Short mmCIF file of C-alpha atoms in Angstrom, two decimals:
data_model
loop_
_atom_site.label_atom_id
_atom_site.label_comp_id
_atom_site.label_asym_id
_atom_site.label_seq_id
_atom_site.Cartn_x
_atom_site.Cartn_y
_atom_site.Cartn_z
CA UNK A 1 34.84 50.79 36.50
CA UNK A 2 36.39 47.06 36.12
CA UNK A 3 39.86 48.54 37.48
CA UNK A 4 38.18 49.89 40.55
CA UNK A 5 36.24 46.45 41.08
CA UNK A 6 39.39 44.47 40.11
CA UNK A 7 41.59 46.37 42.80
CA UNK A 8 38.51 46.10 45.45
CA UNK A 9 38.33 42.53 44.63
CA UNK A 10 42.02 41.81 45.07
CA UNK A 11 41.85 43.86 48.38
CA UNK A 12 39.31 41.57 49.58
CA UNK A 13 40.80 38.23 48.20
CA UNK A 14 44.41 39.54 49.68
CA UNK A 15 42.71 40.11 53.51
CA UNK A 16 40.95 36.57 52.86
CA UNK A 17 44.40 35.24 51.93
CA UNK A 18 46.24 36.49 54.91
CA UNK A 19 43.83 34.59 57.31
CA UNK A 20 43.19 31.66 54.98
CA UNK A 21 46.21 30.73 53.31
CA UNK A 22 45.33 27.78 51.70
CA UNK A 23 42.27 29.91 50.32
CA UNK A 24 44.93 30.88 47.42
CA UNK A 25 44.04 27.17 45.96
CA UNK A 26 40.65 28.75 44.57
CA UNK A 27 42.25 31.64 42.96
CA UNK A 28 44.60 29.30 40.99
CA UNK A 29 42.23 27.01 39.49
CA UNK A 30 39.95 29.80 39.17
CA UNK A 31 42.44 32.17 37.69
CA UNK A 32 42.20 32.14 33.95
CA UNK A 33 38.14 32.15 33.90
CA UNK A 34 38.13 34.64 35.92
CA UNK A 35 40.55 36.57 33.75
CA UNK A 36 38.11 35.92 30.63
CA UNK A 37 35.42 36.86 32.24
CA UNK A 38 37.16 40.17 33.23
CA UNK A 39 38.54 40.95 29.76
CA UNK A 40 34.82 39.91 28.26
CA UNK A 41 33.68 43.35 29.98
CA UNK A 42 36.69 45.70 29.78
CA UNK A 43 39.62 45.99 27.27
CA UNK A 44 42.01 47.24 29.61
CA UNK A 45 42.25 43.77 31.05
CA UNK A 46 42.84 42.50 27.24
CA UNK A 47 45.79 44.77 26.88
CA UNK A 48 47.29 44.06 29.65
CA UNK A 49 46.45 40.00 30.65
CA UNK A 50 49.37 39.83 33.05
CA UNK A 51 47.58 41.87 35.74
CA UNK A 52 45.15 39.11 37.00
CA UNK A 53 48.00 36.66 36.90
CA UNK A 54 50.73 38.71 38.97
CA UNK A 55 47.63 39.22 41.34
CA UNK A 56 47.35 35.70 41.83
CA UNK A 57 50.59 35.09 41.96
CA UNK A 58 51.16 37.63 44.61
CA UNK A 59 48.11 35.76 46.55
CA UNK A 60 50.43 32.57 46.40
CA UNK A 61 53.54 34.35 47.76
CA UNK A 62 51.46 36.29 51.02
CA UNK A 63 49.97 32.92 51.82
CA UNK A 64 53.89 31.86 51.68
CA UNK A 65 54.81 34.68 54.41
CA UNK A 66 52.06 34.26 56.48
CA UNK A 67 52.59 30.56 56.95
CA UNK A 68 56.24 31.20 57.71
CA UNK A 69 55.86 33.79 59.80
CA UNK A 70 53.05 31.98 61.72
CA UNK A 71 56.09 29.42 62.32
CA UNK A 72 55.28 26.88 59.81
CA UNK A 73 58.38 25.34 57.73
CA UNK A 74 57.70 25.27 54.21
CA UNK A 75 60.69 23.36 52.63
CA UNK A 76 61.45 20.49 54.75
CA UNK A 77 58.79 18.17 53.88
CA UNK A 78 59.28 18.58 50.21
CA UNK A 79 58.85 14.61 49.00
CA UNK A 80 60.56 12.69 46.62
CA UNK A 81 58.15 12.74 44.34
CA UNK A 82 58.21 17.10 44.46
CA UNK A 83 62.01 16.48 43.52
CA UNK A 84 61.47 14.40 40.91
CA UNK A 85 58.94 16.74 39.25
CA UNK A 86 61.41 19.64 39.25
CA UNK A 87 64.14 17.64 38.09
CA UNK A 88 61.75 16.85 35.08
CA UNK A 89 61.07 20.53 34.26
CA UNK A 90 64.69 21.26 34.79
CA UNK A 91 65.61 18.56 32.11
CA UNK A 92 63.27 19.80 30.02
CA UNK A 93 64.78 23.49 30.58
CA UNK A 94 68.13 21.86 29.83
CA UNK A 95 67.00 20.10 26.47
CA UNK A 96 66.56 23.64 25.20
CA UNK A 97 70.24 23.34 24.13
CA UNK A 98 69.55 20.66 21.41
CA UNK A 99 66.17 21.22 20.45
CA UNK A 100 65.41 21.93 16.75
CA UNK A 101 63.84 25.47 17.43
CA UNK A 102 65.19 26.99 20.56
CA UNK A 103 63.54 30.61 19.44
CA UNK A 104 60.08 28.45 19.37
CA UNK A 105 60.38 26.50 22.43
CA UNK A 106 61.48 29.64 24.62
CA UNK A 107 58.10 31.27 23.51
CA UNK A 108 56.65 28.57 25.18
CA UNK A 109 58.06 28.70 28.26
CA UNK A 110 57.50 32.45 28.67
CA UNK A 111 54.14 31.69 28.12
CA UNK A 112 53.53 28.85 30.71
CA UNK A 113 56.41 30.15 33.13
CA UNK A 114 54.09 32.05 35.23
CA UNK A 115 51.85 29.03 36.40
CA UNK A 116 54.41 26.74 36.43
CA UNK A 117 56.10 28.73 39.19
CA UNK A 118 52.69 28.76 40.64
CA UNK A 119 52.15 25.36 40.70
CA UNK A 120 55.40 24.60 42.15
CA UNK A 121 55.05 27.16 45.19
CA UNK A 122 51.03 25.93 45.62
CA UNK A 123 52.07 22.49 47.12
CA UNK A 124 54.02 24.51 49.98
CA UNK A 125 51.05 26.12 50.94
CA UNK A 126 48.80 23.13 50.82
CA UNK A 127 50.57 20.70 53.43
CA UNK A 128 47.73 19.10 55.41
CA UNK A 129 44.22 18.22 55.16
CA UNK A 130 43.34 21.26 57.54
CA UNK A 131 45.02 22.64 54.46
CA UNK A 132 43.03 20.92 51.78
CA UNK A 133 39.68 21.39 53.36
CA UNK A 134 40.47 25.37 53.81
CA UNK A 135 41.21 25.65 50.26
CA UNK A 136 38.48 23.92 49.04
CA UNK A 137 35.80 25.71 50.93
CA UNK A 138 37.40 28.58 49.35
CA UNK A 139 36.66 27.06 46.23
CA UNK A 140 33.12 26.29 46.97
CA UNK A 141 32.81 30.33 47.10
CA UNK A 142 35.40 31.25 44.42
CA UNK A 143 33.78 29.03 41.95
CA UNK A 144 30.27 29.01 41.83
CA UNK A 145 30.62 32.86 41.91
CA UNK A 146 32.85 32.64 38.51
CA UNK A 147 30.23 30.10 37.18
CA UNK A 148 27.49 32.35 38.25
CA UNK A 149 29.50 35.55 37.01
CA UNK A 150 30.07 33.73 33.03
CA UNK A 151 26.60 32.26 32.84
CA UNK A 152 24.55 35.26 33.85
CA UNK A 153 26.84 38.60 33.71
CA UNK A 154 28.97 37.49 31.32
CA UNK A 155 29.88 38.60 27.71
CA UNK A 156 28.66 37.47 24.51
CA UNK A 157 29.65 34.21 22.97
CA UNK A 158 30.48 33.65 19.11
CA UNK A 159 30.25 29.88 19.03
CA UNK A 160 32.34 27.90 21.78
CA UNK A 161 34.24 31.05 23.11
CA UNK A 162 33.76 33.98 24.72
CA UNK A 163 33.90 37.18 22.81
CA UNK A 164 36.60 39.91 25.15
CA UNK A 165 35.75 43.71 24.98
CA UNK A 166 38.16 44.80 22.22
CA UNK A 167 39.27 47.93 21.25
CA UNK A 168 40.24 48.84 17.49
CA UNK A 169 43.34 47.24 17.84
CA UNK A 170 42.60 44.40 19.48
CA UNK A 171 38.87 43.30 17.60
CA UNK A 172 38.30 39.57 16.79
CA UNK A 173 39.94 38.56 20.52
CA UNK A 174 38.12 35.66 21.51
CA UNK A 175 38.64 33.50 24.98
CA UNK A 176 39.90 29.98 25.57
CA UNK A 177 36.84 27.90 26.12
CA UNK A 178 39.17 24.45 27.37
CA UNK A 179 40.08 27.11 30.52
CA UNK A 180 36.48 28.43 31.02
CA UNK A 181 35.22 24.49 31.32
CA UNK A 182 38.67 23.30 33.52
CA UNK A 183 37.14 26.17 36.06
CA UNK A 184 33.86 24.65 36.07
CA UNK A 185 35.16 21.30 36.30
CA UNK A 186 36.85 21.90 39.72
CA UNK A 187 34.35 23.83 40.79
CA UNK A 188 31.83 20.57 39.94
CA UNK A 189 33.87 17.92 41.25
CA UNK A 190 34.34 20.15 44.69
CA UNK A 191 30.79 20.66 45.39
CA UNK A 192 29.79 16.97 44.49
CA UNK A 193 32.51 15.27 46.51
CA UNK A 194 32.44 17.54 49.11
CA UNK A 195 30.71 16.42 52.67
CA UNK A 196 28.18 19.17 53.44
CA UNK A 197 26.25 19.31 56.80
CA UNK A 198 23.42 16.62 56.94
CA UNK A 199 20.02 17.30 56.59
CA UNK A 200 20.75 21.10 55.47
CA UNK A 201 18.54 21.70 52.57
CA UNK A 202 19.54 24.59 51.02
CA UNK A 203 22.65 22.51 50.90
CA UNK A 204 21.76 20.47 48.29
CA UNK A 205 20.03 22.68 46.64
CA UNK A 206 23.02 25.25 46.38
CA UNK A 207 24.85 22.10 45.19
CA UNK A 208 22.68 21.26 42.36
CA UNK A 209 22.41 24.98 41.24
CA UNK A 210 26.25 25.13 40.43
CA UNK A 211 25.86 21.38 39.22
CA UNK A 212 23.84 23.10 36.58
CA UNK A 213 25.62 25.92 35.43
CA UNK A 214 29.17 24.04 35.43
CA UNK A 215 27.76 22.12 33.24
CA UNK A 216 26.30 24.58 31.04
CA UNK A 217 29.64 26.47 30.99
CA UNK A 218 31.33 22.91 29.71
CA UNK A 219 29.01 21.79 26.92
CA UNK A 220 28.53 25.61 26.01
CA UNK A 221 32.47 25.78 25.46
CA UNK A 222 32.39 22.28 23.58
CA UNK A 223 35.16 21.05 26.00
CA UNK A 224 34.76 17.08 25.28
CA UNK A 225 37.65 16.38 27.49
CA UNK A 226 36.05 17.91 30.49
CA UNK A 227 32.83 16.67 30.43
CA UNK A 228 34.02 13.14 30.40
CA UNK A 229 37.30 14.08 32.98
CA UNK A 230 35.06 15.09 35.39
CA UNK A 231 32.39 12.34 34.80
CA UNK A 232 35.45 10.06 35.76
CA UNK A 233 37.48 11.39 38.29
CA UNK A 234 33.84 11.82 40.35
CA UNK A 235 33.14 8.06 39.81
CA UNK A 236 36.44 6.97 40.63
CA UNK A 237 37.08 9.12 43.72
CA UNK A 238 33.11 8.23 45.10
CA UNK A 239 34.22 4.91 47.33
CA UNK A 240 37.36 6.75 48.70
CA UNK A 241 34.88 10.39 49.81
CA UNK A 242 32.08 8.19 51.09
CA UNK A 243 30.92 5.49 53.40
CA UNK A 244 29.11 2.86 50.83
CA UNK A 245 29.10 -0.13 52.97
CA UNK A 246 25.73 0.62 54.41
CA UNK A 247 22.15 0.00 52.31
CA UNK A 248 21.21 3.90 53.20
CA UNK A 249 23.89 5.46 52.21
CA UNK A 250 24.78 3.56 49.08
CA UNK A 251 21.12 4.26 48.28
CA UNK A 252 21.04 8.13 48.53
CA UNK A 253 24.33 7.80 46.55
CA UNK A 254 22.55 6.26 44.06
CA UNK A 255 19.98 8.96 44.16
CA UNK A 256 22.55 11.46 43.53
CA UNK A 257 23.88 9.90 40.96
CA UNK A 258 20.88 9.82 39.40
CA UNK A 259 20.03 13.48 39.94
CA UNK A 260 23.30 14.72 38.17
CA UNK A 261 22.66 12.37 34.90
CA UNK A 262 19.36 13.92 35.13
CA UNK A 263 20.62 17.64 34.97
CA UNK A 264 23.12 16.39 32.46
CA UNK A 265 20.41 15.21 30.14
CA UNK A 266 18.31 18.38 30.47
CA UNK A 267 21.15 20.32 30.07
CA UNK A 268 22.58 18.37 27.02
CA UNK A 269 19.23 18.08 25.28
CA UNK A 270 19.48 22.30 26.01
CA UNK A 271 22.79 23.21 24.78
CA UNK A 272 24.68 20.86 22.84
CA UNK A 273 22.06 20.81 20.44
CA UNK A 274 23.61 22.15 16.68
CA UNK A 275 27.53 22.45 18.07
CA UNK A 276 29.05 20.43 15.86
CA UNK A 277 31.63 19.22 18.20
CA UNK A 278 29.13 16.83 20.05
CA UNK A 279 27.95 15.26 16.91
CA UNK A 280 29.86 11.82 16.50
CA UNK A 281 30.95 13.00 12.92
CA UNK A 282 32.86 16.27 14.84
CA UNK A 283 34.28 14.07 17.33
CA UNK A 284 35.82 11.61 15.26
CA UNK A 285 37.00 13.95 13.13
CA UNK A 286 39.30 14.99 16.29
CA UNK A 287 40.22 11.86 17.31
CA UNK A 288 41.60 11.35 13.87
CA UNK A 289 43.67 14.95 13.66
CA UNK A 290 44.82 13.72 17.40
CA UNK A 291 46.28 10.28 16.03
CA UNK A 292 48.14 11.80 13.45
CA UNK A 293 49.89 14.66 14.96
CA UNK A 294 50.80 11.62 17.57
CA UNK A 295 52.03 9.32 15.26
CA UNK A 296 54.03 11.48 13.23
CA UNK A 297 55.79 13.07 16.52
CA UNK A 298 56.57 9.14 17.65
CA UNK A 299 57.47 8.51 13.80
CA UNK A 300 60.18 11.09 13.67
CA UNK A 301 61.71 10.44 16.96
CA UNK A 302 62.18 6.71 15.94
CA UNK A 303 63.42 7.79 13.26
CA UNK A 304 66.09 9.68 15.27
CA UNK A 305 67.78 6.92 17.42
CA UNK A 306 70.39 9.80 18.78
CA UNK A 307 67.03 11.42 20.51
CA UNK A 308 65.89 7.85 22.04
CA UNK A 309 67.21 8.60 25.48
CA UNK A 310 67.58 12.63 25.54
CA UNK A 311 64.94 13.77 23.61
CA UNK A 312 64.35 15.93 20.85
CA UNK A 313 64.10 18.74 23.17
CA UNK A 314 61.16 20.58 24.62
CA UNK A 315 58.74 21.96 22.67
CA UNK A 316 60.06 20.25 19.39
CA UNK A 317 56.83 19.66 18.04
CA UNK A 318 56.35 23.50 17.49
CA UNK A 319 59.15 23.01 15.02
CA UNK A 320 57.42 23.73 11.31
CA UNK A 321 59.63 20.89 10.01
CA UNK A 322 57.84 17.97 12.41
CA UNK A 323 54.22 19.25 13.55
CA UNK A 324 54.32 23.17 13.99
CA UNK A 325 52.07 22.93 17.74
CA UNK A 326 51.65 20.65 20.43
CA UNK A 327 50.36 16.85 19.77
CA UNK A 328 47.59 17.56 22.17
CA UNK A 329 49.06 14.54 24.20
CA UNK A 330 51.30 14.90 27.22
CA UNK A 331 52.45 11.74 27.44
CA UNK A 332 53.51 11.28 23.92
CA UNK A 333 55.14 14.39 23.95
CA UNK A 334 56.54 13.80 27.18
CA UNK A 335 58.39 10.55 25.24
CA UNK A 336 59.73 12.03 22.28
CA UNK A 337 60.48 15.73 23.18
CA UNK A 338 62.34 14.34 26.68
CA UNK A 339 63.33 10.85 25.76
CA UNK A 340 63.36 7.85 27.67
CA UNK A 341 65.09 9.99 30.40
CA UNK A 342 61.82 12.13 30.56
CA UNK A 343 59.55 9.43 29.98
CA UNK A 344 61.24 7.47 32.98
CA UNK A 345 60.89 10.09 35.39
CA UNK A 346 57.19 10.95 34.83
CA UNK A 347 56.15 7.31 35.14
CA UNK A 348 57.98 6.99 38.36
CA UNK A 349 56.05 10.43 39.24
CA UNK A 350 52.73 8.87 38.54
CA UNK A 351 53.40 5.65 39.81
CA UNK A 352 55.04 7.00 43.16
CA UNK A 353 51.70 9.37 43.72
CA UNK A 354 49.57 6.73 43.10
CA UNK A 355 51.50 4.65 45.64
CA UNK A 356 51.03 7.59 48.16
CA UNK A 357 47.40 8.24 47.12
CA UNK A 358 46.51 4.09 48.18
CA UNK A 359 48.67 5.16 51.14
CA UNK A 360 46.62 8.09 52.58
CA UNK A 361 43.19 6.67 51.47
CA UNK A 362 43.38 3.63 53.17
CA UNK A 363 44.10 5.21 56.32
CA UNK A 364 41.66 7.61 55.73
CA UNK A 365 39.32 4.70 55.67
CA UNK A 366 39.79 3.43 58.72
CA UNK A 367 41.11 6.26 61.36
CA UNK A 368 40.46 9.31 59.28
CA UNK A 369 36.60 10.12 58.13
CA UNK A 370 37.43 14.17 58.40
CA UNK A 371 39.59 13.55 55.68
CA UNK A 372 38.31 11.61 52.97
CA UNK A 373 36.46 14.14 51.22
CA UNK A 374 39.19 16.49 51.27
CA UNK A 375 41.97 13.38 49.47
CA UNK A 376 38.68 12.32 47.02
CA UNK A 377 38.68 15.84 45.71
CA UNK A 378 42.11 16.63 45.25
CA UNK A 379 42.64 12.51 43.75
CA UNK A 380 39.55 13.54 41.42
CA UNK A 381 41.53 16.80 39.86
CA UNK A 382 44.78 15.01 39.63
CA UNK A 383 42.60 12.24 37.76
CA UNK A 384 41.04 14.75 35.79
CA UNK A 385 44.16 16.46 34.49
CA UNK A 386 45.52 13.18 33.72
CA UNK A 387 42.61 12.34 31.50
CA UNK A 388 42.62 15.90 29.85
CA UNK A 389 47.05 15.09 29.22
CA UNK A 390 46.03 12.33 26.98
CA UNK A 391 44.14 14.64 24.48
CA UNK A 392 45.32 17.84 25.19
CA UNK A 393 47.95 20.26 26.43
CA UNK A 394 51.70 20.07 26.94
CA UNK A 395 54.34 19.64 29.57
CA UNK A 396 54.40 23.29 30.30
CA UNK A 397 50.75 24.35 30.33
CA UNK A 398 49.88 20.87 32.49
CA UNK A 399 51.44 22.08 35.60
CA UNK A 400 48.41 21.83 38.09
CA UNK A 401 48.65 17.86 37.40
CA UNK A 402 52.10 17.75 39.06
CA UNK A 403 50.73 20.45 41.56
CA UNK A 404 48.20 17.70 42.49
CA UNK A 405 51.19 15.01 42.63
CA UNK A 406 52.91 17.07 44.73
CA UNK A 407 50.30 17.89 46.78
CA UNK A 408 49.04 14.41 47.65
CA UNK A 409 53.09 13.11 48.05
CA UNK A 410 53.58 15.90 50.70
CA UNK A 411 50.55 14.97 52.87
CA UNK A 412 51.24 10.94 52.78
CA UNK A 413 55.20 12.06 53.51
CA UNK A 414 53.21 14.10 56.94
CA UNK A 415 51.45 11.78 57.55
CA UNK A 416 53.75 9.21 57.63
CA UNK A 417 56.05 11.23 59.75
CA UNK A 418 53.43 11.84 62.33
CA UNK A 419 52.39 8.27 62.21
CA UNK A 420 56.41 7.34 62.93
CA UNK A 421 56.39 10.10 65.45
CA UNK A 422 53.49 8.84 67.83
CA UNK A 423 54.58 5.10 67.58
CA UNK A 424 58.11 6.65 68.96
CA UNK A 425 56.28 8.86 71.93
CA UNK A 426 54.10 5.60 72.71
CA UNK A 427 56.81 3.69 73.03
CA UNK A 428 58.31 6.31 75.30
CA UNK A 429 55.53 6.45 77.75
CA UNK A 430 55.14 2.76 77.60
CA UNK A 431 59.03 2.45 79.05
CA UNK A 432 58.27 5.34 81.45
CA UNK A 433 55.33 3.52 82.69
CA UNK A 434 56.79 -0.13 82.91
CA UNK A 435 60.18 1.89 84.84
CA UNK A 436 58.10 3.56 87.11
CA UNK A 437 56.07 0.37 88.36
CA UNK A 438 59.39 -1.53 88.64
CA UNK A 439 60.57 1.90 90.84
CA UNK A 440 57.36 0.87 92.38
CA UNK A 441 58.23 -2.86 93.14
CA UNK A 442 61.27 -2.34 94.08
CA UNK A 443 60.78 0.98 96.28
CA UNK A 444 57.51 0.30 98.05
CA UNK A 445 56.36 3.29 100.11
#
């Protein structure tokens, strides 16, 4: 029954690619939810995990051929920034050849391969905020139907994951709940910074509905990194996805903000209740693991002064001999695993996004109010993945950040272009004009 609905589904999600490229956005950040929630009802999908993720993937790739073939060019107006975050995956490719456990780190990369290729080929479809604003609707459907599909039709839950149908072979699989609360995470941060229709009810009511269940999905999971991600990247990207200057609006913006520490409350006092990772004790008890895998990573590349500059490799850490896993910190690992030549080039990534980020959102201030919802939302999940790199995750399962970079590079680069290309056509007509009333002068009729 599940492969009939999964084919139908993918049928349906293909046609709604073709004329919505940009939909394909959704089904990314959506993807691995929607893939637990699948595999919580039918072992098939446990046995074979790759299907939903070539399905995606081939979702990516027809949005690719439609936009080309509708005339679009797709490789152009790849920014600096886009080259810069290949060369730092290619580096870290490279440092295969002197890291400790080569058998180890290739593991890795087979397992994180797949969505970093997506991430990479995402940013070509998503170009302009015509672009952004497609995909995000998309996500306003995609979402809230995986939220609605894990809270009420979904599987059982032992503790902070979901149990997957299992066969005899496969019993004890269990879901990862960190994927499960990064779906409903997006999905909140969308449909809170998006700007719906005024004074449509059902609206805000539809809003406040999938306010509720994202964040039952997120303190159900235990996902502490989420909860307060999202918490930030929504205050943070508030000024730049609405008008607060006037004593109304800033008002019913207050009122809202009040609403969702309401629900949060309610829903807190209802679910976090006995999960022992939202007691202080279980949460310091994680900060403390965190700290040490970090310091002994950063201990034993000092203590290597040949690995200062190149790195210990990528994927080091999974090495027995230093830490055995990831040190549930991006940046960190970014700095010992790649060196200072890795650690250079993602500072100049952030630093050069952020640049373009101040870029597009003051103009969208002041010539572009279409647009600002669509740059708060996709600043908010670039925020948000930065937050979650700094306490979980590694370089190659923390793609959608540079997605995000990429993303918001490409539109400023546009943007800029187009700005450059209307001063240059206003100039034009201004010499056409002032040569046509000296023809004028000179040439009375």
């Amino acid at each position: 029954m599940m492969i009939f609905v999964f084919l139908l589904v993918s049928i349906i999600a293909g046609l709604y690619v073709y004329r919505t490229p940009a939909a394909c956005f959704a089904f990314v950040l959506c993807m691995f939810a929607l893939e637990q929630w699948v595999q919580s009802k039918s072992s098939f999908f446990v046995e074979y995990p790759w299907l939903i993720n070539v399905a995606v993937g081939g979702l990516v790739l027809l949005a690719l051929i439609v936009k080309r073939f509708r005339g679009e060019k797709l490789i152009p107006a790849v920014p600096v920034i886009g080259w810069l975050v290949v060369l730092l995956y290619v580096y870290a490719l490279a440092s295969l050849s002197w890291t400790p456990r080569s058998d180890l780190a290739l593991v890795q990369w087979v397992k994180g391969g797949p969505l970093i290729i997506v991430s990479f080929l995402l940013p070509l479809v998503v170009r302009s905020y015509s672009d952004l604003i497609a995909g995000q609707r998309a996500l306003l459907i995609v979402g809230p139907l995986t939220l609605v599909l894990l809270v009420f039709f979904g599987g059982e839950w032992q503790g902070r994951k979901l149990i997957l149908e299992t066969t005899g072979t496969l019993s004890g699989n269990q879901g990862n709940p960190l994927a499960i609360a990064n779906c409903a995470a997006y999905t909140i941060i969308t449909i809170v910074l998006f700007n719906f229709q005024r004074g449509k009810l059902y609206w805000e009511f539809f809003r406040w509905f999938v306010v509720v269940i994202g964040l039952i999905l997120v303190i159900r999971s235990g996902s502490r990194g989420q909860l307060m991600g999202l918490f930030i990247s929504i205050f943070l990207m508030i000024p730049v996805g609405r008008r607060i200057d006037h004593p109304v609006r800033f008002m019913s913006l207050m009122v809202g903000l009040g609403g969702m520490v309401a629900i949060f409350d309610w829903v807190w006092s209802e679910y976090a209740t006995g999960i022992p990772r939202w007691t202080e004790e279980g949460a310091m008890d994680s900060v403390d693991d965190r700290l040490e895998m970090i310091s002994i990573l950063l201990r034993y590349w000092w203590n290597t002064p040949l690995s200062w500059f190149p790195g210990l490799g990528n994927s080091a850490s999974f090495d027995p001999t230093i830490l055995g896993f990831y040190p549930h910190n991006v940046i960190v690992e970014i700095l010992a695993e790649e060196g200072l030549v890795g650690f250079a080039l993602f500072i100049a990534i952030m630093v050069g996004t952020g640049y373009s980020f101040w870029h597009l959102a003051r103009k969208v201030r002041l010539h572009q109010e279409a647009a600002r919802s669509p740059l708060a939302i996709l600043g908010a999940i670039m925020i948000f993945h930065l937050i979650l790199s700094m306490k979980q995750g590694s370089l190659l399962g923390n793609s959608i950040l540079f997605a995000a970079a990429i993303m918001i590079s490409r539109i400023s680069l546009i943007e800029r272009r187009k700005a450059v290309k209307e001063k240059v056509l206003a100039s034009r007509r201004s010499l056409l004009l002032g040569a046509n009333l000296v023809g004028r002068y000179f040439n009375p009729r």
